[in-house]
């Protein structure tokens, strides 16, 4: 076990006890990145080498000088006995969808490849203020549009540290991969339909999507503005709690940021879970696909996923929780179709600003009139996924289709929210503290297996997207491995602002399974060295 | 031959005079500032930024709604209006669409005799359809082959106010804008200067046979930047539509642009080619809740409206309509008038005369703010009382106005310092009169020979001799007696 494989909390304690320095911690992470990450994603990658196929490729941009300067400052503070902040000396990565001052902020798109942000996102600013060391910006699906990170304009795209022939998930694929491979202790991701939880599940780490508005979106390059949630990816619940603590809270620069006080997440971890009501829903044990004729076909989740959920339920029951079965969540099946409409309408509008006029990519071709500049700049600057979202978003929000699609989708979104309200209603029939599900219907799929089929890719998010529609928090945590040797993630969903409960339940599971054999397994990229 | 009537609806864009922009902390007013000097990541639409609503904007919109008797909506929403243009940095404008901040309302519009074809003057009511809040876009100008963009105006707060098609002549449209401008300044929410673009107007114009109640196809006139131009553009468009209809052609729903220099309307586009703005709720802003408490606080100091005050001045102070109209053109002047009347306690028409003849001239010549003059209503009232009491004569009184304004001293103090008090001592005046008569044998002879008009000359001589302090009335009496 190397320094960079410890948890953030363990390293923080070592730093405060002056057993290690922040520079040593940083060096350990940089050495790990040098060893396993391979070359960072670029716009002109050339052919893929044999070595490429064995590396993680989490990064787009590394900022070693910045991290080094910060680490030295933290060491000085610790030496002087000053308060260095709750995350002092902890290296972290940032999904390259957040703006960081004077740093390339690319959204993994050619259209923003040359964009250096003149300001820093609130979430990043708060992590840095807490003393965390930014290692750089990590790769993702272009503008977060995807569930495998393969659609990045910066190639090679990230690979799964447990099996580099597999995707790390997405869109926060670089985030999950960097944490899983021991390159960073923490990563800042975003979740619009599952983009934190799904890659966390695929890479065997903890990923938390907070309640909508719990963490400010200021500086997050928007995808679906009514769905986007910044959140932590970490090695365990405690680290995630530490990170969320530093980021959560009101922000005068984000009108949709909640003005509620932030509870003490770390203190909540140690509480007893006795009496907590944890629900299981048949609607989360199956995947529902709409067919061309409008009918739905259903497919149960794989047996090993189902078994992992039931096994966790047994653990919780043994810890004194009550398991409530057969909680109906009937509108879960509409999550993806509704998401297809709402997220695309917002995305198409959010992408309007990339027009080749003010910043970012501008066509090198000769242009005639203004529209020609727009068409060529956007045509060359955007990859396939943004283009698909623009087309779909423009279509379903057009005056003649808006009622049929967009407005209808908003009404169904309300129904999805109602499922959760009924399940969590303290006076209701189920009175749940949390709903337990598998995070994904499958484990990490092989690279290029699903890519290109944007409908199928989307269904990787079926179990995660309802929380985004409803705005409620969700967490994914590792719960063993499937027969394919890949991590399995379980998900807990809770009512608004119940992050403390979700972290507490995750922590309880971690404690209860600490001695399990599967906990000893290490990512493949660390073994081949 | 068919007679036609004109049907006009106006859409006005009112730039609110807030200190900062609607969604960021940049300075809102960029008049005469260098291009792109009042901008930030938010108003230039950089990736990742979010809008935060300036509450002052809402307050000013509520004041306007109240002024127009419109109904403020307890919940309204912001929506995105999507379109591409270089001076629209986000590629969408944050506006309100189906649930705006206020609905309904009206403006009672007095049409003066000069704008009435029958020469009598009348009052018409213009109904308001809706008021909504939105952000302004930047400015684009073409410079040879280059197109230059100034983002200073991006995010400047606007209220768009739309009337029902209730206006019937170009003159009514012009009067609407005159009264709206007066009202906006009165409630202090906009500089309302059309030349500076604080107040912008698009006019929807159609014609129909007199007596018809249906609405015919209309055209929209844009880019008109003065009240006179609005009047002229509408007249020209009505002439054109009448000509077209009489020639048997139909009116098409065009958007027309007013060319100020050439004084002509040009076709910008036809309605069919208009963009679909794909409106949808702005997810980055919360619904706008305006509680009763907030509304009450905003309207706590809501002033009497100008036309109401005008009517009250006519009623309470017995002023002629002409006086009441002038005195209520600006709120500060009307406040000044009323404060003077209250302190003075005498004939309010006399206050009106002094104000309109003398004080207003000082205000206009020196660009004074009535509320900040050193010649306060209290001093003006004191001065009028001095005249009434005969302490000074009218000429001295009028001369004192300027002196009070310049020195800031009380009228009584100036009278004492300069010995300006009127001489009403019969003996002193008689002595001067005798002296003048003795020195002017020719004039005395002429007067006695029947040239009565010379009396004025004699009085003037006495006044000059006594440096204006003589009681002119008394001097005349003495002169008449001595010259008998
Ligand atoms: Zn600004």
mmCIF file of N, CA and C in Angstrom, chain B residues 173-278:
data_model
loop_
_atom_site.group_PDB
_atom_site.id
_atom_site.type_symbol
_atom_site.label_atom_id
_atom_site.label_comp_id
_atom_site.label_asym_id
_atom_site.label_seq_id
_atom_site.Cartn_x
_atom_site.Cartn_y
_atom_site.Cartn_z
ATOM 1 N N UNK B 173 -50.803 58.321 -30.553
ATOM 2 C CA UNK B 173 -49.602 57.528 -30.255
ATOM 3 C C UNK B 173 -48.519 58.428 -29.666
ATOM 4 N N UNK B 174 -48.361 59.597 -30.268
ATOM 5 C CA UNK B 174 -47.350 60.528 -29.764
ATOM 6 C C UNK B 174 -47.699 60.992 -28.351
ATOM 7 N N UNK B 175 -48.977 61.291 -28.116
ATOM 8 C CA UNK B 175 -49.393 61.711 -26.773
ATOM 9 C C UNK B 175 -49.169 60.606 -25.752
ATOM 10 N N UNK B 176 -49.403 59.363 -26.178
ATOM 11 C CA UNK B 176 -49.157 58.241 -25.273
ATOM 12 C C UNK B 176 -47.704 58.248 -24.822
ATOM 13 N N UNK B 177 -46.801 58.428 -25.780
ATOM 14 C CA UNK B 177 -45.375 58.407 -25.437
ATOM 15 C C UNK B 177 -44.993 59.605 -24.571
ATOM 16 N N UNK B 178 -45.613 60.765 -24.852
ATOM 17 C CA UNK B 178 -45.327 61.965 -24.035
ATOM 18 C C UNK B 178 -45.760 61.721 -22.591
ATOM 19 N N UNK B 179 -46.959 61.164 -22.449
ATOM 20 C CA UNK B 179 -47.472 60.921 -21.092
ATOM 21 C C UNK B 179 -46.728 59.785 -20.403
ATOM 22 N N UNK B 180 -46.323 58.764 -21.190
ATOM 23 C CA UNK B 180 -45.564 57.665 -20.598
ATOM 24 C C UNK B 180 -44.208 58.171 -20.104
ATOM 25 N N UNK B 181 -43.576 58.980 -20.917
ATOM 26 C CA UNK B 181 -42.270 59.539 -20.545
ATOM 27 C C UNK B 181 -42.398 60.340 -19.255
ATOM 28 N N UNK B 182 -43.470 61.166 -19.189
ATOM 29 C CA UNK B 182 -43.716 61.965 -17.989
ATOM 30 C C UNK B 182 -43.879 61.060 -16.760
ATOM 31 N N UNK B 183 -44.642 59.989 -16.963
ATOM 32 C CA UNK B 183 -44.935 59.074 -15.856
ATOM 33 C C UNK B 183 -43.676 58.343 -15.381
ATOM 34 N N UNK B 184 -42.854 57.910 -16.343
ATOM 35 C CA UNK B 184 -41.636 57.160 -15.987
ATOM 36 C C UNK B 184 -40.688 58.018 -15.162
ATOM 37 N N UNK B 185 -40.566 59.282 -15.562
ATOM 38 C CA UNK B 185 -39.685 60.184 -14.809
ATOM 39 C C UNK B 185 -40.311 60.513 -13.460
ATOM 40 N N UNK B 186 -41.642 60.642 -13.486
ATOM 41 C CA UNK B 186 -42.391 60.988 -12.279
ATOM 42 C C UNK B 186 -42.174 59.954 -11.174
ATOM 43 N N UNK B 187 -42.246 58.658 -11.567
ATOM 44 C CA UNK B 187 -42.056 57.621 -10.552
ATOM 45 C C UNK B 187 -40.583 57.230 -10.431
ATOM 46 N N UNK B 188 -39.742 57.866 -11.227
ATOM 47 C CA UNK B 188 -38.301 57.739 -11.034
ATOM 48 C C UNK B 188 -37.718 56.397 -11.408
ATOM 49 N N UNK B 189 -38.276 55.719 -12.438
ATOM 50 C CA UNK B 189 -37.734 54.394 -12.762
ATOM 51 C C UNK B 189 -36.926 54.389 -14.054
ATOM 52 N N UNK B 190 -36.990 55.479 -14.810
ATOM 53 C CA UNK B 190 -36.257 55.504 -16.070
ATOM 54 C C UNK B 190 -35.970 56.942 -16.454
ATOM 55 N N UNK B 191 -34.850 57.157 -17.157
ATOM 56 C CA UNK B 191 -34.581 58.503 -17.665
ATOM 57 C C UNK B 191 -35.519 58.795 -18.839
ATOM 58 N N UNK B 192 -36.017 57.739 -19.468
ATOM 59 C CA UNK B 192 -37.064 57.846 -20.482
ATOM 60 C C UNK B 192 -36.712 58.768 -21.637
ATOM 61 N N UNK B 193 -35.440 58.774 -22.000
ATOM 62 C CA UNK B 193 -35.006 59.632 -23.088
ATOM 63 C C UNK B 193 -34.958 58.807 -24.382
ATOM 64 N N UNK B 194 -35.850 59.097 -25.310
ATOM 65 C CA UNK B 194 -35.896 58.273 -26.529
ATOM 66 C C UNK B 194 -34.620 58.403 -27.352
ATOM 67 N N UNK B 195 -34.047 59.615 -27.363
ATOM 68 C CA UNK B 195 -32.826 59.809 -28.152
ATOM 69 C C UNK B 195 -31.675 58.978 -27.604
ATOM 70 N N UNK B 196 -31.670 58.748 -26.297
ATOM 71 C CA UNK B 196 -30.601 57.930 -25.709
ATOM 72 C C UNK B 196 -30.976 56.449 -25.688
ATOM 73 N N UNK B 197 -32.166 56.133 -26.162
ATOM 74 C CA UNK B 197 -32.580 54.734 -26.194
ATOM 75 C C UNK B 197 -33.105 54.227 -24.857
ATOM 76 N N UNK B 198 -33.323 55.120 -23.870
ATOM 77 C CA UNK B 198 -33.908 54.681 -22.597
ATOM 78 C C UNK B 198 -35.354 54.264 -22.785
ATOM 79 N N UNK B 199 -35.969 54.847 -23.812
ATOM 80 C CA UNK B 199 -37.365 54.529 -24.127
ATOM 81 C C UNK B 199 -37.393 54.231 -25.615
ATOM 82 N N UNK B 200 -37.820 53.009 -25.940
ATOM 83 C CA UNK B 200 -37.870 52.624 -27.349
ATOM 84 C C UNK B 200 -39.279 52.189 -27.690
ATOM 85 N N UNK B 201 -39.658 52.370 -28.931
ATOM 86 C CA UNK B 201 -41.056 52.118 -29.285
ATOM 87 C C UNK B 201 -41.160 51.417 -30.627
ATOM 88 N N UNK B 202 -41.951 50.334 -30.656
ATOM 89 C CA UNK B 202 -42.357 49.713 -31.916
ATOM 90 C C UNK B 202 -43.856 49.933 -32.038
ATOM 91 N N UNK B 203 -44.304 50.230 -33.240
ATOM 92 C CA UNK B 203 -45.733 50.504 -33.426
ATOM 93 C C UNK B 203 -46.348 49.474 -34.356
ATOM 94 N N UNK B 204 -47.484 48.894 -33.930
ATOM 95 C CA UNK B 204 -48.250 47.988 -34.785
ATOM 96 C C UNK B 204 -49.403 48.782 -35.384
ATOM 97 N N UNK B 205 -49.465 48.813 -36.702
ATOM 98 C CA UNK B 205 -50.410 49.700 -37.372
ATOM 99 C C UNK B 205 -51.278 48.922 -38.359
ATOM 100 N N UNK B 206 -52.584 49.153 -38.290
ATOM 101 C CA UNK B 206 -53.473 48.629 -39.327
ATOM 102 C C UNK B 206 -54.584 49.647 -39.559
ATOM 103 N N UNK B 207 -55.338 49.466 -40.615
ATOM 104 C CA UNK B 207 -56.490 50.350 -40.853
ATOM 105 C C UNK B 207 -57.731 49.483 -41.066
ATOM 106 N N UNK B 208 -58.887 50.087 -40.896
ATOM 107 C CA UNK B 208 -60.145 49.377 -41.149
ATOM 108 C C UNK B 208 -61.214 50.424 -41.446
ATOM 109 N N UNK B 209 -62.281 50.022 -42.127
ATOM 110 C CA UNK B 209 -63.341 50.997 -42.413
ATOM 111 C C UNK B 209 -63.904 51.528 -41.094
ATOM 112 N N UNK B 210 -64.224 52.798 -41.061
ATOM 113 C CA UNK B 210 -64.808 53.391 -39.858
ATOM 114 C C UNK B 210 -66.061 52.600 -39.478
ATOM 115 N N UNK B 211 -66.189 52.254 -38.222
ATOM 116 C CA UNK B 211 -67.357 51.504 -37.773
ATOM 117 C C UNK B 211 -67.095 50.017 -37.636
ATOM 118 N N UNK B 212 -66.035 49.517 -38.317
ATOM 119 C CA UNK B 212 -65.724 48.089 -38.211
ATOM 120 C C UNK B 212 -65.133 47.790 -36.846
ATOM 121 N N UNK B 213 -65.287 46.550 -36.391
ATOM 122 C CA UNK B 213 -64.730 46.201 -35.082
ATOM 123 C C UNK B 213 -63.631 45.152 -35.188
ATOM 124 N N UNK B 214 -63.475 44.563 -36.376
ATOM 125 C CA UNK B 214 -62.439 43.535 -36.519
ATOM 126 C C UNK B 214 -61.070 44.199 -36.675
ATOM 127 N N UNK B 215 -60.026 43.374 -36.511
ATOM 128 C CA UNK B 215 -58.670 43.877 -36.714
ATOM 129 C C UNK B 215 -58.137 43.334 -38.035
ATOM 130 N N UNK B 216 -57.620 44.226 -38.856
ATOM 131 C CA UNK B 216 -57.017 43.784 -40.103
ATOM 132 C C UNK B 216 -55.551 43.446 -39.904
ATOM 133 N N UNK B 217 -54.962 42.860 -40.936
ATOM 134 C CA UNK B 217 -53.529 42.544 -40.899
ATOM 135 C C UNK B 217 -52.745 43.809 -40.573
ATOM 136 N N UNK B 218 -51.744 43.654 -39.664
ATOM 137 C CA UNK B 218 -50.995 44.843 -39.254
ATOM 138 C C UNK B 218 -49.538 44.751 -39.686
ATOM 139 N N UNK B 219 -48.912 45.895 -39.715
ATOM 140 C CA UNK B 219 -47.468 45.929 -39.923
ATOM 141 C C UNK B 219 -46.828 46.448 -38.647
ATOM 142 N N UNK B 220 -45.552 46.098 -38.468
ATOM 143 C CA UNK B 220 -44.847 46.538 -37.266
ATOM 144 C C UNK B 220 -43.721 47.482 -37.667
ATOM 145 N N UNK B 221 -43.751 48.675 -37.077
ATOM 146 C CA UNK B 221 -42.697 49.655 -37.377
ATOM 147 C C UNK B 221 -41.674 49.631 -36.255
ATOM 148 N N UNK B 222 -40.411 49.424 -36.630
ATOM 149 C CA UNK B 222 -39.342 49.341 -35.627
ATOM 150 C C UNK B 222 -38.332 50.462 -35.819
ATOM 151 N N UNK B 223 -37.466 50.609 -34.797
ATOM 152 C CA UNK B 223 -36.317 51.506 -34.902
ATOM 153 C C UNK B 223 -36.712 52.973 -35.046
ATOM 154 N N UNK B 224 -37.673 53.406 -34.252
ATOM 155 C CA UNK B 224 -38.056 54.814 -34.279
ATOM 156 C C UNK B 224 -37.537 55.434 -32.984
ATOM 157 N N UNK B 225 -36.725 56.506 -33.089
ATOM 158 C CA UNK B 225 -36.096 56.959 -31.862
ATOM 159 C C UNK B 225 -36.413 58.390 -31.430
ATOM 160 N N UNK B 226 -37.599 58.872 -31.806
ATOM 161 C CA UNK B 226 -38.089 60.107 -31.190
ATOM 162 C C UNK B 226 -39.611 60.105 -31.322
ATOM 163 N N UNK B 227 -40.226 60.915 -30.483
ATOM 164 C CA UNK B 227 -41.689 60.943 -30.502
ATOM 165 C C UNK B 227 -42.185 61.507 -31.832
ATOM 166 N N UNK B 228 -41.504 62.548 -32.332
ATOM 167 C CA UNK B 228 -41.901 63.106 -33.627
ATOM 168 C C UNK B 228 -41.787 62.057 -34.732
ATOM 169 N N UNK B 229 -40.742 61.246 -34.658
ATOM 170 C CA UNK B 229 -40.567 60.214 -35.692
ATOM 171 C C UNK B 229 -41.664 59.170 -35.617
ATOM 172 N N UNK B 230 -42.090 58.824 -34.404
ATOM 173 C CA UNK B 230 -43.179 57.863 -34.263
ATOM 174 C C UNK B 230 -44.416 58.407 -34.961
ATOM 175 N N UNK B 231 -44.705 59.679 -34.699
ATOM 176 C CA UNK B 231 -45.880 60.295 -35.307
ATOM 177 C C UNK B 231 -45.766 60.262 -36.823
ATOM 178 N N UNK B 232 -44.603 60.655 -37.315
ATOM 179 C CA UNK B 232 -44.407 60.755 -38.755
ATOM 180 C C UNK B 232 -44.445 59.372 -39.409
ATOM 181 N N UNK B 233 -43.774 58.405 -38.774
ATOM 182 C CA UNK B 233 -43.724 57.058 -39.349
ATOM 183 C C UNK B 233 -45.127 56.455 -39.424
ATOM 184 N N UNK B 234 -45.920 56.648 -38.377
ATOM 185 C CA UNK B 234 -47.282 56.095 -38.389
ATOM 186 C C UNK B 234 -48.102 56.771 -39.485
ATOM 187 N N UNK B 235 -47.989 58.088 -39.588
ATOM 188 C CA UNK B 235 -48.742 58.800 -40.647
ATOM 189 C C UNK B 235 -48.407 58.241 -42.022
ATOM 190 N N UNK B 236 -47.110 58.065 -42.261
ATOM 191 C CA UNK B 236 -46.694 57.568 -43.579
ATOM 192 C C UNK B 236 -47.227 56.158 -43.820
ATOM 193 N N UNK B 237 -47.209 55.342 -42.774
ATOM 194 C CA UNK B 237 -47.651 53.957 -42.933
ATOM 195 C C UNK B 237 -49.166 53.903 -43.165
ATOM 196 N N UNK B 238 -49.895 54.784 -42.480
ATOM 197 C CA UNK B 238 -51.344 54.823 -42.687
ATOM 198 C C UNK B 238 -51.645 55.266 -44.121
ATOM 199 N N UNK B 239 -50.914 56.240 -44.592
ATOM 200 C CA UNK B 239 -51.094 56.683 -45.985
ATOM 201 C C UNK B 239 -50.833 55.534 -46.952
ATOM 202 N N UNK B 240 -49.745 54.798 -46.677
ATOM 203 C CA UNK B 240 -49.388 53.684 -47.569
ATOM 204 C C UNK B 240 -50.468 52.613 -47.562
ATOM 205 N N UNK B 241 -50.912 52.245 -46.347
ATOM 206 C CA UNK B 241 -51.922 51.181 -46.253
ATOM 207 C C UNK B 241 -53.216 51.616 -46.946
ATOM 208 N N UNK B 242 -53.613 52.883 -46.754
ATOM 209 C CA UNK B 242 -54.837 53.375 -47.378
ATOM 210 C C UNK B 242 -54.726 53.291 -48.901
ATOM 211 N N UNK B 243 -53.558 53.699 -49.392
ATOM 212 C CA UNK B 243 -53.315 53.664 -50.833
ATOM 213 C C UNK B 243 -53.408 52.225 -51.347
ATOM 214 N N UNK B 244 -52.746 51.315 -50.633
ATOM 215 C CA UNK B 244 -52.753 49.909 -51.048
ATOM 216 C C UNK B 244 -54.180 49.368 -51.109
ATOM 217 N N UNK B 245 -54.943 49.628 -50.042
ATOM 218 C CA UNK B 245 -56.295 49.084 -49.965
ATOM 219 C C UNK B 245 -57.164 49.682 -51.069
ATOM 220 N N UNK B 246 -56.994 50.968 -51.303
ATOM 221 C CA UNK B 246 -57.823 51.597 -52.338
ATOM 222 C C UNK B 246 -57.473 51.093 -53.727
ATOM 223 N N UNK B 247 -56.222 50.655 -53.881
ATOM 224 C CA UNK B 247 -55.824 50.087 -55.173
ATOM 225 C C UNK B 247 -56.205 48.617 -55.265
ATOM 226 N N UNK B 248 -56.857 48.133 -54.215
ATOM 227 C CA UNK B 248 -57.320 46.742 -54.238
ATOM 228 C C UNK B 248 -56.276 45.738 -53.792
ATOM 229 N N UNK B 249 -55.171 46.193 -53.221
ATOM 230 C CA UNK B 249 -54.132 45.270 -52.745
ATOM 231 C C UNK B 249 -54.384 44.933 -51.283
ATOM 232 N N UNK B 250 -53.825 43.794 -50.859
ATOM 233 C CA UNK B 250 -53.984 43.446 -49.450
ATOM 234 C C UNK B 250 -52.732 43.880 -48.672
ATOM 235 N N UNK B 251 -52.935 44.085 -47.376
ATOM 236 C CA UNK B 251 -51.814 44.473 -46.510
ATOM 237 C C UNK B 251 -51.132 43.207 -46.009
ATOM 238 N N UNK B 252 -49.824 43.159 -46.110
ATOM 239 C CA UNK B 252 -49.097 41.982 -45.634
ATOM 240 C C UNK B 252 -48.411 42.298 -44.313
ATOM 241 N N UNK B 253 -48.276 41.246 -43.512
ATOM 242 C CA UNK B 253 -47.735 41.431 -42.157
ATOM 243 C C UNK B 253 -46.222 41.632 -42.195
ATOM 244 N N UNK B 254 -45.829 42.806 -42.614
ATOM 245 C CA UNK B 254 -44.398 43.097 -42.716
ATOM 246 C C UNK B 254 -43.875 43.720 -41.431
ATOM 247 N N UNK B 255 -42.576 43.591 -41.268
ATOM 248 C CA UNK B 255 -41.891 44.397 -40.267
ATOM 249 C C UNK B 255 -41.154 45.490 -41.026
ATOM 250 N N UNK B 256 -41.406 46.722 -40.626
ATOM 251 C CA UNK B 256 -40.838 47.859 -41.334
ATOM 252 C C UNK B 256 -39.836 48.583 -40.436
ATOM 253 N N UNK B 257 -38.836 49.144 -41.086
ATOM 254 C CA UNK B 257 -37.820 49.869 -40.332
ATOM 255 C C UNK B 257 -37.882 51.334 -40.730
ATOM 256 N N UNK B 258 -37.841 52.214 -39.730
ATOM 257 C CA UNK B 258 -37.892 53.648 -39.998
ATOM 258 C C UNK B 258 -36.490 54.157 -40.273
ATOM 259 N N UNK B 259 -36.306 54.741 -41.441
ATOM 260 C CA UNK B 259 -35.020 55.349 -41.781
ATOM 261 C C UNK B 259 -35.103 56.825 -41.428
ATOM 262 N N UNK B 260 -34.466 57.166 -40.331
ATOM 263 C CA UNK B 260 -34.577 58.509 -39.778
ATOM 264 C C UNK B 260 -34.074 59.557 -40.767
ATOM 265 N N UNK B 261 -32.942 59.283 -41.395
ATOM 266 C CA UNK B 261 -32.334 60.295 -42.260
ATOM 267 C C UNK B 261 -33.187 60.548 -43.497
ATOM 268 N N UNK B 262 -33.665 59.455 -44.093
ATOM 269 C CA UNK B 262 -34.443 59.617 -45.323
ATOM 270 C C UNK B 262 -35.915 59.901 -45.021
ATOM 271 N N UNK B 263 -36.332 59.662 -43.780
ATOM 272 C CA UNK B 263 -37.734 59.884 -43.434
ATOM 273 C C UNK B 263 -38.665 58.926 -44.150
ATOM 274 N N UNK B 264 -38.194 57.686 -44.373
ATOM 275 C CA UNK B 264 -39.047 56.704 -45.049
ATOM 276 C C UNK B 264 -39.025 55.372 -44.300
ATOM 277 N N UNK B 265 -40.042 54.558 -44.566
ATOM 278 C CA UNK B 265 -40.118 53.216 -43.999
ATOM 279 C C UNK B 265 -39.567 52.222 -44.998
ATOM 280 N N UNK B 266 -38.790 51.270 -44.488
ATOM 281 C CA UNK B 266 -38.281 50.222 -45.367
ATOM 282 C C UNK B 266 -38.696 48.860 -44.828
ATOM 283 N N UNK B 267 -38.952 47.942 -45.749
ATOM 284 C CA UNK B 267 -39.355 46.595 -45.335
ATOM 285 C C UNK B 267 -38.141 45.840 -44.797
ATOM 286 N N UNK B 268 -38.242 45.329 -43.547
ATOM 287 C CA UNK B 268 -37.151 44.523 -42.980
ATOM 288 C C UNK B 268 -37.348 43.059 -43.313
ATOM 289 N N UNK B 269 -38.544 42.555 -43.074
ATOM 290 C CA UNK B 269 -38.823 41.136 -43.317
ATOM 291 C C UNK B 269 -40.332 40.933 -43.297
ATOM 292 N N UNK B 270 -40.745 39.806 -43.850
ATOM 293 C CA UNK B 270 -42.151 39.465 -43.735
ATOM 294 C C UNK B 270 -42.313 38.490 -42.584
ATOM 295 N N UNK B 271 -43.499 38.416 -42.028
ATOM 296 C CA UNK B 271 -43.745 37.633 -40.809
ATOM 297 C C UNK B 271 -43.365 36.164 -40.969
ATOM 298 N N UNK B 272 -43.537 35.629 -42.184
ATOM 299 C CA UNK B 272 -43.325 34.192 -42.385
ATOM 300 C C UNK B 272 -41.882 33.795 -42.089
ATOM 301 N N UNK B 273 -40.957 34.728 -42.277
ATOM 302 C CA UNK B 273 -39.554 34.364 -42.085
ATOM 303 C C UNK B 273 -39.095 34.617 -40.653
ATOM 304 N N UNK B 274 -40.012 34.936 -39.773
ATOM 305 C CA UNK B 274 -39.633 35.185 -38.376
ATOM 306 C C UNK B 274 -39.190 33.920 -37.673
ATOM 307 N N UNK B 275 -38.243 34.102 -36.784
ATOM 308 C CA UNK B 275 -37.665 32.948 -36.088
ATOM 309 C C UNK B 275 -38.653 32.365 -35.085
ATOM 310 N N UNK B 276 -38.494 31.060 -34.823
ATOM 311 C CA UNK B 276 -39.173 30.432 -33.694
ATOM 312 C C UNK B 276 -38.209 30.556 -32.524
ATOM 313 N N UNK B 277 -38.593 31.298 -31.502
ATOM 314 C CA UNK B 277 -37.667 31.571 -30.396
ATOM 315 C C UNK B 277 -37.570 30.420 -29.403
ATOM 316 N N UNK B 278 -38.384 29.389 -29.593
ATOM 317 C CA UNK B 278 -38.331 28.203 -28.734
ATOM 318 C C UNK B 278 -38.249 28.591 -27.244
#
